[in-house]
Tab-separated table of C-alpha atoms in Angstrom:
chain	number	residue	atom	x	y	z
A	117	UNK	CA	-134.810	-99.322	-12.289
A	118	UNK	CA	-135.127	-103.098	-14.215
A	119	UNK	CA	-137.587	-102.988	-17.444
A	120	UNK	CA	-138.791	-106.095	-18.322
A	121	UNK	CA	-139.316	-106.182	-22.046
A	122	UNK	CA	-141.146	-109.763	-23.245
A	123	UNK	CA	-141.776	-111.347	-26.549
A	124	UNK	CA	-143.244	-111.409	-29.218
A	125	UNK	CA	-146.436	-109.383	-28.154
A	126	UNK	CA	-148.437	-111.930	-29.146
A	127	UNK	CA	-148.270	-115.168	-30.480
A	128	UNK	CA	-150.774	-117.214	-32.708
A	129	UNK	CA	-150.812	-121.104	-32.028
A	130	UNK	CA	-153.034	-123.933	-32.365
A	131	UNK	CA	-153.663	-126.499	-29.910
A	132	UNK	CA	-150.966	-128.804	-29.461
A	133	UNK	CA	-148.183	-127.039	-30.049
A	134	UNK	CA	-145.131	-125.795	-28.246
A	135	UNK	CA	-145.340	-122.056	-27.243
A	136	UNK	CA	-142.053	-119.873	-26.237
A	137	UNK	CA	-142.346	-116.528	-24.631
A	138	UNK	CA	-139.558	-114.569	-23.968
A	139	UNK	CA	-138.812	-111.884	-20.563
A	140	UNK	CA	-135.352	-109.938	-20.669
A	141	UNK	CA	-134.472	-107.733	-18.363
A	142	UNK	CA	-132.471	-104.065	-18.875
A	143	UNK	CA	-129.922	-105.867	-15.991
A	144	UNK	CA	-128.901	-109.096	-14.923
A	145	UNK	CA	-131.220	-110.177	-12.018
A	146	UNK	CA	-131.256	-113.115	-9.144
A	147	UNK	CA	-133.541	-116.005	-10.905
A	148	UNK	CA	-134.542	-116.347	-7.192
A	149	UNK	CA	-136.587	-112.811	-8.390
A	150	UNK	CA	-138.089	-113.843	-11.721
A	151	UNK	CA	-141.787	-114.766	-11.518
A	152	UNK	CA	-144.414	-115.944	-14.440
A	153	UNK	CA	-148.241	-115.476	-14.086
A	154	UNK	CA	-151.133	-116.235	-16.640
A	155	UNK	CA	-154.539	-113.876	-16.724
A	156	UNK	CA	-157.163	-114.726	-18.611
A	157	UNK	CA	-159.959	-112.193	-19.582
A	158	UNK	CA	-161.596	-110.530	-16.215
A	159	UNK	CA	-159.406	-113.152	-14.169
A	160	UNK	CA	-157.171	-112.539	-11.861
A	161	UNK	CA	-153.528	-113.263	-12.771
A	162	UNK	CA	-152.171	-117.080	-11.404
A	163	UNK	CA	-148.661	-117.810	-10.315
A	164	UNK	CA	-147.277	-120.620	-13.130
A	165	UNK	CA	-143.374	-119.893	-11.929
A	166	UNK	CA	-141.315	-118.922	-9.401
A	167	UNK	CA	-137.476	-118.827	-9.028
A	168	UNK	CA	-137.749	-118.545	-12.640
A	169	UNK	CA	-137.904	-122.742	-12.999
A	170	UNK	CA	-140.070	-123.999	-10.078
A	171	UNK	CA	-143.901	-124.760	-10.780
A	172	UNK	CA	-146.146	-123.056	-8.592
A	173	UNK	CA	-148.575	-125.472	-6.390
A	174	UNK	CA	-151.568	-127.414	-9.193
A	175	UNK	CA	-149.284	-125.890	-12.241
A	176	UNK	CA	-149.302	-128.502	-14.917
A	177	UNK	CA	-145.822	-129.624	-15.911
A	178	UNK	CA	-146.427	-128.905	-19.370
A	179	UNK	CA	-145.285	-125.100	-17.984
A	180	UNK	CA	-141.201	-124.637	-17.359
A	181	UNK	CA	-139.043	-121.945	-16.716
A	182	UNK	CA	-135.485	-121.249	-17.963
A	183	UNK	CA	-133.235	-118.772	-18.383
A	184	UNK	CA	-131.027	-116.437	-16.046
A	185	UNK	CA	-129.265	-113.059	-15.780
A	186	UNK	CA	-131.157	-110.863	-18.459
A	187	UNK	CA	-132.982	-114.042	-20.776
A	188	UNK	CA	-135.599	-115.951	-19.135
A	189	UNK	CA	-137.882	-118.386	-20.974
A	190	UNK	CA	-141.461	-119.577	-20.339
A	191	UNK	CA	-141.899	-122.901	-22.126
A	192	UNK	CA	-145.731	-124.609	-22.852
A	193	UNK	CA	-145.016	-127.496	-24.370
A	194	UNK	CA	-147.993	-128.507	-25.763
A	195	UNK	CA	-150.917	-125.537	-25.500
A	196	UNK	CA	-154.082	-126.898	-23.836
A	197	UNK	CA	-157.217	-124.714	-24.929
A	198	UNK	CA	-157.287	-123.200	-21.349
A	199	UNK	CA	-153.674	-122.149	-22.189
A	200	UNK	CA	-154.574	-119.042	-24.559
A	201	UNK	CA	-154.338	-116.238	-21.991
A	202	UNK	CA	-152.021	-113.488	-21.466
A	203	UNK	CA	-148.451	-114.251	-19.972
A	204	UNK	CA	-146.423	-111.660	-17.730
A	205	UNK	CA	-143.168	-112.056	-16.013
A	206	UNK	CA	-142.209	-110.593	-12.573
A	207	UNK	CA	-138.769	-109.133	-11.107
A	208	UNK	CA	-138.146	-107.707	-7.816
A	209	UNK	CA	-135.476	-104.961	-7.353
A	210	UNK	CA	-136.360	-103.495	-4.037
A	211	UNK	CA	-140.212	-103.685	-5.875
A	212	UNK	CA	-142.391	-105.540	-7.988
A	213	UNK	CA	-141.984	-105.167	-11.465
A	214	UNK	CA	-143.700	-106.889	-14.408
A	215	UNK	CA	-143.480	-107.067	-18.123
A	216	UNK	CA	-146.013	-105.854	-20.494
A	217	UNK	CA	-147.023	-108.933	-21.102
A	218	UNK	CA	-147.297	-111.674	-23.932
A	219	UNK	CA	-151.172	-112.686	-25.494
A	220	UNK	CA	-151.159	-116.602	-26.705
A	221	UNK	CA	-154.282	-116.625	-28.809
A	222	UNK	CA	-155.248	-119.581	-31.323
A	223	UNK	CA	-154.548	-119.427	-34.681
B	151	UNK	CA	-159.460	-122.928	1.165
B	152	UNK	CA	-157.454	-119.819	0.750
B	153	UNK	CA	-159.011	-116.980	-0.105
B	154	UNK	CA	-158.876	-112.627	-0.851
B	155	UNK	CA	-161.924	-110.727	-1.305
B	156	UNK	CA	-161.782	-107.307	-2.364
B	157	UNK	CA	-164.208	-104.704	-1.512
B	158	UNK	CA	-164.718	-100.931	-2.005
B	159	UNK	CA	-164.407	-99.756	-5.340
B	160	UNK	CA	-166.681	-97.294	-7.235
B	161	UNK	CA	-166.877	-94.703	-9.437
B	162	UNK	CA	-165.111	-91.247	-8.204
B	163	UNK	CA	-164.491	-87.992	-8.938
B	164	UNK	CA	-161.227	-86.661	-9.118
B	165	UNK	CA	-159.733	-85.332	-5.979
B	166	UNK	CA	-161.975	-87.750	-4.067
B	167	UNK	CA	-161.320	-90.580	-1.809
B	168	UNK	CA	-161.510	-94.052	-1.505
B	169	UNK	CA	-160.894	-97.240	0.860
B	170	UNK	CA	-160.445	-100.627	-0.689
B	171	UNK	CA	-160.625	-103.684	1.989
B	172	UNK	CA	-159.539	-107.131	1.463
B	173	UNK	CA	-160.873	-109.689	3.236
B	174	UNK	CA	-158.097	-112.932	3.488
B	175	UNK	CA	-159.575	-116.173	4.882
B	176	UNK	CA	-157.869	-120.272	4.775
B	177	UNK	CA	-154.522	-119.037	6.180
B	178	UNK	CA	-152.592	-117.470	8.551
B	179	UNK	CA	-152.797	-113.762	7.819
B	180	UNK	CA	-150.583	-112.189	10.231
B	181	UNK	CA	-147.519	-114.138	8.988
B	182	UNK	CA	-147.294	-113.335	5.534
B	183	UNK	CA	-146.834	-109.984	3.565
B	184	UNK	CA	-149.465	-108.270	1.541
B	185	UNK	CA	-149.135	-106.184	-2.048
B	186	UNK	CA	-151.828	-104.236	-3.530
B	187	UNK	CA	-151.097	-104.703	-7.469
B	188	UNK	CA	-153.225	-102.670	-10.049
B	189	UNK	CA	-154.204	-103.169	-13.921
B	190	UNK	CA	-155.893	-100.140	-15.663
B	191	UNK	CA	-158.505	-100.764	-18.486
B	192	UNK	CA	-156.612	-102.805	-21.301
B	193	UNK	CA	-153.155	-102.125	-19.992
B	194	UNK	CA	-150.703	-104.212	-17.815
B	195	UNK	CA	-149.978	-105.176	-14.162
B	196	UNK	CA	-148.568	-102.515	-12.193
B	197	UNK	CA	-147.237	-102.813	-8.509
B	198	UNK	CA	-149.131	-100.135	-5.869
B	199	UNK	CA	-148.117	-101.012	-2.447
B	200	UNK	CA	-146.402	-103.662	0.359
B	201	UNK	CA	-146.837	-104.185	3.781
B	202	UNK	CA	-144.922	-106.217	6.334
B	203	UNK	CA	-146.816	-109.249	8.282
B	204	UNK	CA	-146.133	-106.677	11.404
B	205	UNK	CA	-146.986	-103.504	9.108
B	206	UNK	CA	-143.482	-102.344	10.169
B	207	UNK	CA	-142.190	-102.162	6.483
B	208	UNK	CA	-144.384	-100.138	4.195
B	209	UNK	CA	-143.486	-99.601	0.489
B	210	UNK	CA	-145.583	-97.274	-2.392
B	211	UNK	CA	-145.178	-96.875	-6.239
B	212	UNK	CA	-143.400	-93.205	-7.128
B	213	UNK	CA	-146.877	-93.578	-8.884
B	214	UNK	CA	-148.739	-93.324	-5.142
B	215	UNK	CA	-146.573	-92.242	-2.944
B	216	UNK	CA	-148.129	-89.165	-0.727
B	217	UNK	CA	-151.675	-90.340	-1.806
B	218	UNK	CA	-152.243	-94.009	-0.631
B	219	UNK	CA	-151.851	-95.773	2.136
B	220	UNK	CA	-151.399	-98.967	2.771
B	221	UNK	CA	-152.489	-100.518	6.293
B	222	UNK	CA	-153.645	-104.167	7.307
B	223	UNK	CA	-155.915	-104.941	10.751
B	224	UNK	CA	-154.468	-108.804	11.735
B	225	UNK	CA	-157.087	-109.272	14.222
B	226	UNK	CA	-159.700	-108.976	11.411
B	227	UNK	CA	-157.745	-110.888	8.794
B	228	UNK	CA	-157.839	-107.842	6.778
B	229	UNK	CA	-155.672	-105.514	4.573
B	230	UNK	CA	-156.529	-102.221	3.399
B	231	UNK	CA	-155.887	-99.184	0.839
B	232	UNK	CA	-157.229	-95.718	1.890
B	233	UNK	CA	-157.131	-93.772	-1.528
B	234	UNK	CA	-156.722	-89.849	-1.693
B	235	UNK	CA	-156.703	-87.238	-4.293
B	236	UNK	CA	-158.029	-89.405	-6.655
B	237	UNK	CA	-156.675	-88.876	-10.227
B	238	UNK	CA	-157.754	-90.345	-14.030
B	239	UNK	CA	-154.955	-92.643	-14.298
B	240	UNK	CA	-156.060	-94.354	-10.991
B	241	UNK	CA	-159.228	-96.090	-12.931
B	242	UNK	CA	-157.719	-99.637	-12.558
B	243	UNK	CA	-158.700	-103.078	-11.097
B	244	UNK	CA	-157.448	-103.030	-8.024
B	245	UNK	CA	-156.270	-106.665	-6.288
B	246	UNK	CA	-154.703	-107.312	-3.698
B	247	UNK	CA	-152.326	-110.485	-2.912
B	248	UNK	CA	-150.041	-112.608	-1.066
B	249	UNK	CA	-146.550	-111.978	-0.801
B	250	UNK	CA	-144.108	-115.136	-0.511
B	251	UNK	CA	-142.522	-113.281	2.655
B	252	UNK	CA	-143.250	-115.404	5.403
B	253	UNK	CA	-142.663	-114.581	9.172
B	254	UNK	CA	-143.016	-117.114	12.276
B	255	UNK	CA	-141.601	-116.780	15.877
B	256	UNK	CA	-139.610	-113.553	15.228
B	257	UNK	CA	-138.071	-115.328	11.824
B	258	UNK	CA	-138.961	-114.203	8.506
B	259	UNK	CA	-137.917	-116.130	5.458
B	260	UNK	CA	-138.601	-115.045	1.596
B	261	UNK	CA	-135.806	-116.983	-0.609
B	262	UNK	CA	-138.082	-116.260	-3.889
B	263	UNK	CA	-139.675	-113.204	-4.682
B	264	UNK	CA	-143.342	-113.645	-5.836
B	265	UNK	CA	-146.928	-112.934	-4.968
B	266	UNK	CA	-149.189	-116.496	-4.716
B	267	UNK	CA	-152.337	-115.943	-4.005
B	268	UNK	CA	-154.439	-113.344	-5.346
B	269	UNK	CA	-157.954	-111.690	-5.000
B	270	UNK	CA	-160.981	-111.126	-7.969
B	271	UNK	CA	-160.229	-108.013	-7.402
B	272	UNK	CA	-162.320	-104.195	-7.257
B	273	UNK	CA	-162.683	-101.999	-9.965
B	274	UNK	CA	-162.081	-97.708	-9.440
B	275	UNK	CA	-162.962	-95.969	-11.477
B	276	UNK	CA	-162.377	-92.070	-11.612
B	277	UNK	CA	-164.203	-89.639	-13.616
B	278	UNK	CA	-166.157	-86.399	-13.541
């Protein structure tokens, strides 16, 4: 079975700046698999990514992908105040599989 | 615009049992796959279930497996999880959502592996 392991845990930013949040998988994985969603307290989570570099449908481009095999990479380039939320990633191995997760919260 | 509603949750004792619904509206429900996906209080996403557009390909979490099943009603727009033998560790928000499997005219296609669109979501909770 692929483990997702992400970080950090959390991350402290201010508005404005550049957030990095890190997935790696136990095993090198299709980037066709690797998914990101946001949740936000007593939300439902949102697909940002897909294909671990393609925006979902309304996502604002200041969310990208990268990465591949194991290291994948969800970029906000400039955190909106909306943006503080929780951030998991998403595999698929014969089943869903997510991360435990990475909290953006404002310094 | 597209749309899951979840219905069904409560508070139950262990060992009882439980039927979430989910009611899909603003697309074409018997073409796509369906996942239930859970979250228990504080804790992270976990996957519970998947069901074909057709229902003929059924999957469960080692977690569920034997207790839950998963079933969907096309002709109602509507997917379903019958929950039995009810257990602690099942208190979660419950949600289901759209798989990015896609089937039309006897061709499925899923090149990425995600799940779209997704309901509020029903809270179980189970206690004595």
């Amino acid at each position: 079975e692929i483990v997702l392991t992400q970080s950090p845990g959390t991350l402290s930013l201010s508005p404005g700046e550049r957030a990095t949040l890190s997935c790696r998988a136990s095993q090198s994985i299709s980037s066709n698999y690797l998914a990101w969603y946001q949740q936000k307290p007593g939300q439902a989570p949102r697909l940002l990514i897909y294909g671990a570099s393609s925006r979902a449908t309304g996502i604002p481009d200041r969310f990208s992908g990268s990465g591949s095999g194991t290291d994948f990479t969800l970029t906000i380039s400039r955190l909106e105040p909306e943006d503080f939320a929780v951030y998991y990633c998403q595999q698929y191995g014969g089943s869903f599989t997510f991360g435990p997760g990475t909290k953006v919260d404002i310094k | 615009e597209v749309q899951l509603v979840e219905s069904g949750g409560g508070l139950m004792q262990p060992g009882g049992s439980l039927r979430l619904s989910c009611a899909a509206s603003g697309f074409t429900f018997n073409t796509y796959s369906m996942n239930w996906v859970r979250q228990a209080p504080g804790k992270g996403l976990e996957w519970v279930s998947y069901i074909g557009s057709s229902s003929g390909t059924i999957y469960y979490a080692d977690s569920v497996k034997g207790r839950f099943t998963i079933s969907r009603d096309n002709a109602k727009n509507s997917l379903y999880l019958q929950m039995n033998s009810l257990r602690a560790e099942d208190t979660a928000v419950y949600y289901c959502a759209r798989d990015s499997r896609y089937c039309s005219g006897g061709t499925c296609w899923r090149v990425y592996y995600y799940m779209d669109v997704w309901g509020k979501g029903t809270t179980v909770t189970v206690s004595s």
